[in-house]
Coordinates of C-alpha atoms and ligand atoms in Angstrom, one line a residue:
Chain A
M429 CA -11.4 3.6 -1.0
Q430 CA -14.4 3.3 1.2
A431 CA -15.4 6.8 0.4
N432 CA -18.5 7.5 -1.6
P433 CA -17.7 10.3 -4.1
T434 CA -20.5 12.7 -4.5
P435 CA -22.0 12.8 -8.0
S436 CA -20.1 15.9 -8.9
Q437 CA -16.8 14.1 -8.6
T438 CA -17.5 10.7 -10.0
V439 CA -15.5 10.1 -13.1
S440 CA -17.4 8.7 -16.0
A441 CA -15.8 5.4 -16.5
G442 CA -17.7 4.3 -19.6
P443 CA -17.6 6.0 -23.0
A444 CA -19.7 9.0 -23.6
P445 CA -23.1 8.5 -25.3
V446 CA -22.4 7.3 -28.8
Q447 CA -24.4 9.0 -31.5
G448 CA -24.8 9.4 -35.2
F449 CA -21.7 8.6 -37.2
W450 CA -20.0 6.8 -34.3
A451 CA -23.1 4.6 -33.6
T452 CA -23.1 3.6 -37.3
R453 CA -19.4 2.9 -37.2
R454 CA -19.8 0.7 -34.2
I455 CA -22.6 -1.3 -35.8
V456 CA -20.5 -1.8 -39.0
L457 CA -17.5 -2.9 -36.9
A458 CA -19.7 -5.4 -35.0
L459 CA -21.1 -6.8 -38.2
I460 CA -17.6 -7.3 -39.7
A461 CA -16.5 -9.1 -36.5
V462 CA -19.5 -11.4 -36.6
A463 CA -18.8 -12.1 -40.2
L464 CA -15.2 -12.9 -39.5
V465 CA -16.1 -15.2 -36.6
G466 CA -18.8 -16.9 -38.7
W467 CA -16.4 -17.4 -41.6
S468 CA -13.6 -18.8 -39.4
V469 CA -16.0 -21.2 -37.6
T470 CA -17.5 -22.6 -40.7
S471 CA -14.7 -22.7 -43.3
L472 CA -11.6 -23.3 -41.1
N473 CA -10.4 -26.6 -39.6
W474 CA -11.1 -26.6 -35.9
S475 CA -11.5 -30.4 -35.6
W476 CA -8.3 -30.7 -33.5
L477 CA -10.0 -28.7 -30.8
A478 CA -12.3 -31.7 -30.1
N479 CA -9.2 -33.8 -29.1
P480 CA -9.3 -34.0 -25.3
K481 CA -5.5 -34.2 -25.2
Y482 CA -5.2 -30.8 -26.9
Q483 CA -7.9 -29.4 -24.7
A484 CA -6.0 -30.3 -21.6
L485 CA -2.7 -29.0 -23.1
L486 CA -4.4 -25.7 -24.0
L487 CA -5.8 -25.3 -20.5
Q488 CA -2.4 -26.0 -19.0
G489 CA -0.6 -23.6 -21.4
A490 CA -3.1 -20.8 -20.7
W491 CA -2.7 -21.4 -17.0
N492 CA 1.1 -21.4 -17.2
T493 CA 1.1 -18.2 -19.2
T494 CA -1.2 -16.5 -16.7
W495 CA 0.5 -17.5 -13.5
I496 CA 3.9 -16.8 -14.9
L497 CA 2.7 -13.3 -15.9
V498 CA 1.1 -12.6 -12.5
V499 CA 3.9 -13.9 -10.4
T500 CA 6.6 -12.1 -12.4
M501 CA 4.7 -8.8 -12.4
V502 CA 4.2 -9.0 -8.6
L503 CA 7.8 -10.1 -7.8
G504 CA 9.1 -7.7 -10.4
M505 CA 7.2 -4.7 -8.8
L506 CA 8.4 -5.7 -5.4
L507 CA 11.9 -5.4 -6.7
A508 CA 11.1 -2.3 -8.7
I509 CA 10.0 -0.3 -5.7
P510 CA 13.3 -0.4 -3.8
L511 CA 15.1 0.0 -7.2
G512 CA 13.2 3.1 -8.0
L513 CA 13.4 4.5 -4.4
A514 CA 17.2 3.9 -4.4
Q515 CA 17.6 5.9 -7.6
A516 CA 15.1 8.7 -6.6
A517 CA 16.3 9.3 -3.0
G518 CA 19.1 6.9 -2.0
P519 CA 22.7 7.6 -1.3
W520 CA 25.0 7.2 -4.3
W521 CA 26.2 3.8 -3.3
L522 CA 22.6 2.5 -3.6
A523 CA 21.6 4.7 -6.5
A524 CA 24.5 3.8 -8.7
P525 CA 24.1 0.0 -8.6
A526 CA 20.3 0.4 -9.0
R527 CA 20.8 2.6 -12.1
A528 CA 23.4 0.1 -13.5
F529 CA 21.0 -2.8 -13.0
C530 CA 18.1 -1.0 -14.8
G531 CA 20.4 0.1 -17.6
L532 CA 21.7 -3.5 -18.1
I533 CA 18.2 -5.0 -18.1
R534 CA 16.8 -2.4 -20.5
G535 CA 19.8 -2.4 -22.7
T536 CA 19.9 -6.1 -23.5
P537 CA 17.4 -8.5 -25.2
L538 CA 15.2 -10.5 -22.8
L539 CA 15.9 -13.6 -24.9
L540 CA 19.6 -13.2 -24.2
Q541 CA 18.9 -12.7 -20.4
L542 CA 16.7 -15.8 -20.4
W543 CA 19.2 -18.0 -22.2
L544 CA 22.1 -16.7 -20.1
L545 CA 20.2 -17.6 -16.9
Y546 CA 18.9 -21.0 -18.2
Y547 CA 22.0 -22.3 -19.9
G548 CA 24.4 -20.4 -17.7
L549 CA 23.0 -21.0 -14.2
G550 CA 21.3 -24.1 -15.4
S551 CA 24.6 -25.7 -16.3
L552 CA 26.5 -24.3 -13.4
F553 CA 24.2 -25.6 -10.7
P554 CA 24.6 -29.4 -11.5
S555 CA 28.3 -29.0 -11.0
I556 CA 27.9 -27.7 -7.5
P557 CA 27.5 -30.7 -5.2
W558 CA 25.6 -29.0 -2.3
I559 CA 23.0 -27.7 -4.7
R560 CA 22.6 -31.1 -6.3
E561 CA 22.0 -32.6 -2.9
S562 CA 19.7 -29.9 -1.6
D563 CA 16.0 -30.2 -1.4
L564 CA 15.6 -27.5 -4.0
W565 CA 17.3 -29.5 -6.7
P566 CA 14.1 -31.1 -8.1
I567 CA 12.8 -27.6 -8.7
L568 CA 16.1 -26.2 -10.0
R569 CA 16.3 -29.0 -12.6
Q570 CA 13.1 -27.7 -14.2
A571 CA 12.9 -24.8 -16.6
W572 CA 10.2 -22.6 -15.1
P573 CA 12.4 -21.2 -12.2
Y574 CA 14.7 -19.7 -14.8
A575 CA 11.8 -18.3 -16.8
V576 CA 10.3 -16.7 -13.7
L577 CA 13.7 -15.3 -12.7
A578 CA 14.4 -13.8 -16.1
L579 CA 11.0 -12.3 -16.5
T580 CA 11.0 -11.0 -12.9
L581 CA 14.4 -9.3 -13.4
S582 CA 13.2 -7.8 -16.6
V583 CA 10.0 -6.4 -15.0
A584 CA 12.2 -5.1 -12.1
G585 CA 14.5 -3.3 -14.5
Y586 CA 11.8 -1.6 -16.6
E587 CA 9.5 -0.8 -13.7
G588 CA 12.4 0.3 -11.5
E589 CA 13.0 3.1 -13.9
V590 CA 9.3 3.9 -14.0
M591 CA 9.1 3.9 -10.2
R592 CA 12.1 6.2 -10.0
G593 CA 10.2 8.8 -12.0
A594 CA 7.1 8.2 -10.0
F595 CA 8.8 8.7 -6.7
K596 CA 10.4 11.9 -7.9
G597 CA 7.1 13.1 -9.3
V598 CA 5.3 13.1 -6.0
P599 CA 5.2 16.9 -5.1
H600 CA 7.6 17.8 -2.4
G601 CA 4.9 19.5 -0.4
Q602 CA 3.0 16.2 0.1
L603 CA 6.0 14.8 2.0
E604 CA 6.8 18.0 3.8
A605 CA 3.3 18.2 5.2
A606 CA 3.8 14.7 6.6
R607 CA 7.1 15.5 8.0
A608 CA 5.8 18.7 9.6
M609 CA 3.1 16.6 11.4
G610 CA 5.7 14.4 13.0
M611 CA 5.2 11.3 10.8
P612 CA 8.1 8.9 11.2
R613 CA 10.1 8.4 7.9
F614 CA 8.9 4.9 7.2
T615 CA 5.2 5.8 7.8
I616 CA 5.6 8.7 5.3
F617 CA 6.9 6.2 2.8
R618 CA 4.2 3.6 3.5
R619 CA 1.2 6.0 3.8
I620 CA 2.0 8.9 1.5
W621 CA 5.0 8.5 -0.8
L622 CA 4.4 4.9 -2.0
P623 CA 0.7 5.1 -2.6
Q624 CA 1.0 8.4 -4.5
A625 CA 3.9 7.0 -6.6
L626 CA 1.9 3.8 -7.4
Q627 CA -1.2 5.9 -8.3
R628 CA 1.0 7.8 -10.7
V629 CA 2.3 4.7 -12.4
L630 CA -1.0 2.8 -12.7
P631 CA -1.7 4.0 -16.3
T632 CA 1.8 3.1 -17.4
L633 CA 1.8 -0.2 -15.4
G634 CA -1.3 -1.5 -17.2
G635 CA 0.5 -1.0 -20.6
E636 CA 3.7 -2.6 -19.2
T637 CA 1.8 -5.6 -18.0
V638 CA 0.4 -6.1 -21.5
L639 CA 3.9 -5.8 -22.9
T640 CA 5.2 -8.4 -20.4
L641 CA 2.3 -10.7 -21.4
K642 CA 3.5 -10.4 -25.0
A643 CA 7.1 -11.2 -23.9
T644 CA 6.1 -14.5 -22.1
P645 CA 6.2 -16.7 -25.3
L646 CA 10.0 -16.4 -25.0
V647 CA 9.8 -18.9 -22.2
A648 CA 8.8 -21.5 -24.7
T649 CA 12.4 -21.3 -26.0
I650 CA 13.6 -22.9 -22.7
T651 CA 11.0 -25.7 -22.8
V652 CA 8.4 -24.1 -20.5
V653 CA 5.0 -25.2 -21.7
D654 CA 3.1 -21.9 -22.1
I655 CA 0.1 -21.3 -24.4
Y656 CA 2.5 -20.4 -27.3
A657 CA 4.4 -23.7 -26.8
V658 CA 1.1 -25.6 -26.9
S659 CA -0.1 -23.9 -30.1
S660 CA 3.3 -24.7 -31.7
R661 CA 3.0 -28.3 -30.6
I662 CA -0.5 -28.6 -32.1
R663 CA 0.7 -27.2 -35.4
Q664 CA 3.6 -29.6 -35.6
D665 CA 1.4 -32.6 -34.6
T666 CA -1.6 -31.9 -36.9
F667 CA -0.1 -29.9 -39.8
V668 CA -2.9 -27.3 -39.3
V669 CA -1.1 -24.0 -40.0
Y670 CA -3.3 -21.0 -39.2
E671 CA -6.0 -22.1 -36.8
P672 CA -3.8 -22.7 -33.7
L673 CA -2.2 -19.3 -34.3
L674 CA -5.7 -17.7 -34.5
L675 CA -6.6 -19.3 -31.2
L676 CA -3.3 -18.1 -29.8
A677 CA -4.1 -14.5 -30.8
V678 CA -7.6 -14.8 -29.2
V679 CA -6.1 -16.1 -25.9
Y680 CA -3.6 -13.3 -25.7
M681 CA -6.2 -10.7 -26.5
A682 CA -8.5 -12.0 -23.9
I683 CA -5.8 -11.9 -21.2
A684 CA -4.8 -8.4 -22.3
G685 CA -8.4 -7.3 -22.1
V686 CA -8.7 -8.5 -18.5
I687 CA -5.5 -6.6 -17.7
V688 CA -6.8 -3.4 -19.2
L689 CA -10.1 -3.7 -17.3
L690 CA -8.4 -4.5 -14.1
F691 CA -6.1 -1.5 -14.3
R692 CA -9.0 0.8 -15.3
W693 CA -10.9 -0.3 -12.2
L694 CA -7.8 0.3 -10.1
E695 CA -7.3 3.8 -11.6
N696 CA -10.9 4.8 -10.9
R697 CA -10.7 3.9 -7.2
V698 CA -9.4 7.4 -6.5
P699 CA -11.2 9.9 -8.7
Q700 CA -8.8 12.1 -10.6
R701 CA -9.7 15.6 -11.7
T702 CA -9.5 15.5 -15.4
A703 CA -10.0 19.2 -16.0
Chain B
M1040 CA 5.0 39.3 25.4
A1041 CA 2.1 41.6 24.5
N1042 CA -1.5 41.7 25.7
G1043 CA -0.4 40.8 29.3
N1044 CA 0.5 37.3 28.4
Q1045 CA 3.8 37.6 30.2
Q1046 CA 2.3 35.6 33.0
S1047 CA 1.2 32.6 30.9
P1048 CA 3.7 29.9 30.3
E1049 CA 6.2 30.0 27.4
A1050 CA 5.0 28.2 24.3
I1051 CA 7.7 28.8 21.7
R1052 CA 11.2 30.2 22.1
V1053 CA 13.7 30.9 19.4
A1054 CA 17.0 32.1 20.6
D1055 CA 19.9 33.5 18.4
L1056 CA 18.9 31.5 15.4
H1057 CA 21.2 31.4 12.5
K1058 CA 20.6 29.7 9.1
S1059 CA 22.8 29.6 6.1
F1060 CA 22.1 27.9 2.7
G1061 CA 25.6 27.2 1.6
T1062 CA 27.4 30.5 1.8
H1063 CA 24.1 32.4 1.8
H1064 CA 23.6 33.7 5.4
V1065 CA 19.8 33.9 5.5
L1066 CA 19.1 34.3 9.2
K1067 CA 21.7 36.2 11.2
G1068 CA 20.6 35.7 14.8
V1069 CA 16.9 36.1 15.4
S1070 CA 15.1 35.5 18.6
L1071 CA 11.4 35.3 19.5
T1072 CA 9.3 34.3 22.5
A1073 CA 5.7 33.4 22.3
H1074 CA 3.7 32.7 25.4
E1075 CA 0.5 30.7 25.4
G1076 CA -2.2 32.7 23.7
D1077 CA 0.2 35.0 21.9
V1078 CA -0.3 35.7 18.2
V1079 CA 3.0 36.7 16.7
A1080 CA 2.9 38.0 13.2
I1081 CA 6.1 38.0 11.1
I1082 CA 6.2 40.5 8.3
G1083 CA 9.0 41.6 5.9
G1084 CA 9.9 41.9 2.3
S1085 CA 10.4 38.9 -0.1
G1086 CA 13.5 37.0 0.7
S1087 CA 13.9 38.5 4.2
G1088 CA 13.9 35.1 5.8
K1089 CA 10.3 34.9 7.2
S1090 CA 9.6 31.4 5.9
T1091 CA 13.0 30.1 6.8
M1092 CA 12.6 31.4 10.4
L1093 CA 9.1 29.7 10.7
R1094 CA 10.4 26.5 9.1
C1095 CA 13.3 26.3 11.5
I1096 CA 10.8 26.2 14.4
N1097 CA 9.7 22.7 13.5
F1098 CA 13.0 21.8 11.8
L1099 CA 11.7 21.6 8.3
E1100 CA 14.9 23.6 7.8
T1101 CA 17.8 22.6 9.9
P1102 CA 19.1 25.7 11.8
S1103 CA 22.8 26.4 11.5
S1104 CA 23.0 27.4 15.2
G1105 CA 20.7 28.7 17.9
L1106 CA 18.1 27.2 20.1
I1107 CA 14.5 26.2 19.6
S1108 CA 12.4 25.3 22.6
I1109 CA 8.7 24.3 22.6
A1110 CA 6.8 24.6 25.9
G1111 CA 10.0 24.8 27.7
E1112 CA 11.6 21.7 26.1
A1113 CA 14.6 22.5 24.0
V1114 CA 14.9 20.5 20.7
A1115 CA 18.0 18.3 21.0
M1116 CA 20.5 19.3 18.4
H1117 CA 23.9 18.1 17.2
P1118 CA 26.6 20.7 17.1
D1119 CA 25.8 21.3 13.4
G1120 CA 22.2 22.1 14.2
S1121 CA 20.6 18.9 12.9
P1122 CA 18.1 17.3 15.3
S1123 CA 19.7 14.5 17.4
D1124 CA 16.6 12.9 18.8
R1125 CA 14.2 11.8 16.1
K1126 CA 11.5 10.6 18.5
Q1127 CA 11.6 13.8 20.4
L1128 CA 11.4 15.8 17.2
E1129 CA 8.4 13.8 15.9
R1130 CA 6.6 14.4 19.2
I1131 CA 7.3 18.1 19.1
R1132 CA 6.2 18.4 15.5
Q1133 CA 2.9 16.8 16.5
S1134 CA 2.4 19.7 19.0
L1135 CA 2.9 22.3 16.2
G1136 CA 0.3 22.4 13.6
M1137 CA 1.7 23.9 10.4
V1138 CA -0.3 25.4 7.6
F1139 CA 1.4 25.9 4.2
Q1140 CA 0.9 28.5 1.5
S1141 CA 0.1 25.7 -1.0
F1142 CA -2.2 23.7 1.4
N1143 CA -0.4 20.4 0.8
L1144 CA -3.5 18.2 1.6
W1145 CA -2.7 14.6 0.7
T1146 CA -4.3 14.2 -2.7
H1147 CA -4.9 10.5 -2.5
R1148 CA -7.1 10.7 0.5
T1149 CA -10.4 12.3 1.2
V1150 CA -10.7 15.3 3.5
L1151 CA -11.8 13.2 6.5
E1152 CA -8.9 10.7 5.8
N1153 CA -6.5 13.7 5.7
L1154 CA -7.7 14.9 9.1
I1155 CA -7.5 11.5 10.9
E1156 CA -4.3 10.3 9.2
V1157 CA -1.8 11.4 11.8
P1158 CA -4.1 11.1 14.9
V1159 CA -4.9 7.5 14.0
H1160 CA -1.8 6.2 12.3
V1161 CA 0.9 8.1 14.2
M1162 CA -0.5 9.2 17.5
K1163 CA -2.5 6.0 18.0
C1164 CA -5.8 7.7 18.8
P1165 CA -8.8 5.4 18.5
R1166 CA -10.3 5.8 15.0
D1167 CA -13.9 6.7 16.2
V1168 CA -12.5 9.3 18.6
A1169 CA -10.4 10.9 15.8
I1170 CA -13.4 10.8 13.3
D1171 CA -15.6 12.5 15.9
R1172 CA -13.0 15.2 16.4
A1173 CA -12.4 15.6 12.7
R1174 CA -16.1 16.0 12.0
K1175 CA -16.4 18.7 14.6
L1176 CA -13.4 20.6 13.2
L1177 CA -14.8 20.3 9.7
A1178 CA -18.1 21.7 10.8
R1179 CA -16.2 24.5 12.5
V1180 CA -14.3 25.5 9.3
G1181 CA -17.5 25.2 7.3
L1182 CA -16.7 22.0 5.5
A1183 CA -19.1 19.5 7.1
E1184 CA -20.4 18.6 3.7
K1185 CA -17.0 17.9 2.3
E1186 CA -15.6 15.1 4.4
D1187 CA -15.7 12.6 1.5
A1188 CA -14.4 15.0 -1.1
Y1189 CA -10.9 14.6 -2.6
P1190 CA -8.8 17.8 -2.3
A1191 CA -8.5 18.2 -6.1
F1192 CA -12.2 18.8 -6.3
M1193 CA -12.3 21.7 -3.8
S1194 CA -11.5 25.4 -4.2
G1195 CA -8.3 26.8 -2.8
G1196 CA -10.1 28.4 0.1
Q1197 CA -11.8 25.1 1.0
Q1198 CA -8.5 23.2 0.8
Q1199 CA -6.8 25.7 3.0
R1200 CA -9.6 25.5 5.6
A1201 CA -9.4 21.7 5.5
A1202 CA -5.6 22.0 5.9
I1203 CA -6.1 24.1 9.0
A1204 CA -8.6 21.6 10.3
R1205 CA -6.1 18.8 9.6
A1206 CA -3.4 20.6 11.7
L1207 CA -6.0 21.2 14.5
C1208 CA -7.0 17.6 14.5
M1209 CA -3.6 16.7 16.1
E1210 CA -4.6 19.0 19.0
P1211 CA -1.4 21.0 18.7
K1212 CA -0.1 23.4 21.4
A1213 CA 0.6 26.0 18.8
M1214 CA 0.0 26.8 15.1
L1215 CA 2.5 27.9 12.5
F1216 CA 1.1 29.7 9.4
D1217 CA 3.3 30.4 6.4
E1218 CA 1.4 32.9 4.2
P1219 CA -1.8 30.9 4.4
T1220 CA -3.6 33.1 1.9
S1221 CA -0.9 34.0 -0.6
A1222 CA -1.9 31.3 -3.1
L1223 CA -5.6 32.1 -3.0
D1224 CA -7.8 34.1 -5.4
P1225 CA -8.6 37.4 -3.7
E1226 CA -12.3 36.5 -3.2
L1227 CA -11.3 33.4 -1.2
V1228 CA -8.9 35.1 1.1
G1229 CA -11.6 36.3 3.5
E1230 CA -13.0 32.9 4.4
V1231 CA -9.6 31.6 5.4
L1232 CA -8.7 34.7 7.4
Q1233 CA -12.0 34.4 9.2
V1234 CA -11.1 30.9 10.4
I1235 CA -7.6 32.1 11.5
K1236 CA -9.2 35.0 13.3
G1237 CA -11.5 32.6 15.1
L1238 CA -8.5 30.6 16.3
A1239 CA -6.8 33.8 17.6
D1240 CA -10.0 34.9 19.4
E1241 CA -10.2 31.6 21.3
G1242 CA -6.7 32.2 22.6
R1243 CA -4.6 29.8 20.4
T1244 CA -0.9 30.3 20.3
M1245 CA 0.1 31.1 16.7
I1246 CA 3.0 32.3 14.7
L1247 CA 1.8 33.8 11.4
V1248 CA 3.9 34.8 8.4
T1249 CA 1.7 37.1 6.3
H1250 CA 1.6 39.7 3.7
E1251 CA -1.9 40.8 4.9
M1252 CA -0.9 43.9 7.0
K1253 CA -4.4 44.8 7.9
F1254 CA -5.0 41.3 9.2
A1255 CA -1.8 41.2 11.1
R1256 CA -2.7 44.4 12.8
E1257 CA -6.1 43.1 13.7
V1258 CA -5.1 39.6 15.1
A1259 CA -1.5 39.9 16.3
S1260 CA -0.5 40.5 19.8
H1261 CA 3.1 41.1 18.7
V1262 CA 4.6 41.9 15.3
I1263 CA 8.1 41.2 14.1
Y1264 CA 9.5 43.0 11.1
L1265 CA 12.3 41.0 9.5
H1266 CA 14.8 42.5 7.1
N1267 CA 17.8 40.7 5.6
G1268 CA 17.7 38.0 8.2
L1269 CA 17.6 40.3 11.2
I1270 CA 14.7 41.6 13.3
E1271 CA 14.7 45.3 12.4
E1272 CA 11.8 46.3 14.6
Q1273 CA 9.2 44.6 16.8
G1274 CA 6.4 45.5 19.1
P1275 CA 2.6 45.6 19.6
P1276 CA 0.8 46.0 16.3
D1277 CA -0.5 49.5 17.0
Q1278 CA 3.0 50.7 17.7
L1279 CA 4.6 49.0 14.8
F1280 CA 2.0 49.9 12.2
G1281 CA 0.9 53.2 13.8
A1282 CA 4.3 54.7 14.7
P1283 CA 7.1 52.7 13.0
Q1284 CA 10.6 53.8 14.1
S1285 CA 13.0 52.6 11.5
D1286 CA 13.2 54.0 8.0
R1287 CA 13.2 50.6 6.5
L1288 CA 9.9 49.6 8.1
K1289 CA 8.4 52.9 7.2
Q1290 CA 9.3 52.3 3.6
F1291 CA 8.2 48.7 3.7
L1292 CA 4.8 49.7 5.1
K1293 CA 4.5 52.3 2.4
S1294 CA 5.3 49.8 -0.3
V1295 CA 2.7 47.3 0.8
A1296 CA 0.0 49.8 1.5
Ligands
LIG2483 N1 16.2 25.6 0.4 C1 16.9 26.7 0.1 N2 18.1 26.7 -0.5 C2 18.7 27.8 -0.8 N3 18.3 29.0 -0.5 C3 17.1 29.2 0.1 C4 16.3 28.0 0.4 N4 15.2 28.4 1.0 C5 15.3 29.8 1.0 N5 16.4 30.2 0.5 C6 16.9 31.6 0.4 O1 16.8 32.2 1.6 C7 16.3 33.5 1.5 C8 15.1 33.7 2.4 O2 14.0 32.9 2.0 P1 12.6 32.8 2.7 O3 11.8 31.8 1.9 O4 12.8 32.6 4.1 O5 12.1 34.3 2.4 P2 10.7 34.9 2.8 O6 10.9 36.0 3.7 O7 9.8 33.8 3.2 O8 10.2 35.4 1.3 P3 8.8 35.4 0.6 O9 8.0 36.5 1.2 O10 9.1 35.6 -0.8 O11 8.2 34.1 1.0 C9 16.0 33.8 0.1 O12 17.0 34.5 -0.5 C10 15.9 32.4 -0.5 O13 16.4 32.4 -1.8
LIG2484 MG1 8.1 32.8 2.4

């Protein structure tokens, strides 16, 4: 929003001033963290990190995890919006299939969906001549399209349900005011209904994005080289057991941290009255 | 109608309007004509159909039968009462500014953005022209300082004044008010009534559903008393409030006094 909220309505984004007990607690926690880092740097085996081959692999893995997460969240939300709208306001012949799809996705394990798509579609496609001969074949022969498809459908299924609630939760009067002023239906959707629904799901969506991040290692089971696959490979190659796992945890936490900050920023763009 | 406005052109006409919700016959044939400059107040008990009648004028409710015409142009209807020409209905709605009991300002936009939303994004008015007009209206309703505020941070009275300014920003031919002060704390009612009074004084055409009898008597040029979906009595305010004819109206006025 370009608007400048007046001081009375700015929402304090940061934590309240920390005092007394809490300040002490923070210092203690920080000291423990420093001690842990110091211990793991000095007494654990990080020599493999100096290997340029692993460095490149780690970068590639982190990059794959990140882009797969971003692309599937964006595509998944683009599907979730019509899925939620169909359930919240559509005729039964749109609402029923949308509900069935969301139920199916939410009711079965992602790993199963991933394998069904990869081994199912993946073994079906080579037997269809026009697909084998098409320009898309070099892409469809790889694993990542199936990973992206499965994760996208999963996000669509979960967020479709979330969007249904969000669309329904926008107060009727907000839409009625728009109708009374002669707004065309699609303009109402684009300018009033959708923005308000998205604003409502932002807090949920941040958490769901972190959950999706933590579901991404499943793609390693169909040979996609994400950060988890890289850490497994390093463990197998070097017989170093814990350190690659520690690094893996740090990478996921860093990505999750960025997600949380991003969504907090998005939420604060329109000040909400907390009282 | 009243106040010698018979000569001015017709602004809103409702003829033989019926409305049922399922089997519930809420409006049983009501008619109303407002000429330019008229202020028509609709009064009546709870559930008598006041809101339904007002909402049928801009088709927020679909009439079951009857005719609605705005500035001489009849709203095109299918035989079942539903509007048959969406573009026409949108245009007509833009000429009727509606103010709701619960304000209904868009919560995700600032006050100024609320005001210019329809002028800019629907009526294709240049943005700077709309902003200029919006600022003048906000100054007029006493909210010049509030243009960057979000509705949730304003009092009910401020929100309702902003909602009135939002309706005015479309430069409508007439205003429709549905109990604009009923959701307000008593001490905030006055500031909103004052704004509405100002609009009446400058000769705006308005239809006003209200429970504020004193106010209706003060600003209306014509008063309609609805009972059970029918117009039980109507006339100039002094006659209706000063010398009511029907027993029901007498009783109603006693009950709200
Ligand atoms: N959407 C609807 N569906 C079903 N019945 C409705 C609907 N809207 C209104 N009614 C019914 O129609 C009747 C008239 O309602 P309306 O809101 O017009 O009354 P009102 O005169 O405005 O009353 P109040 O003073 O309480 O606002 C009521 O009995 C109400 O229950
Ligand atoms: Mg009402």
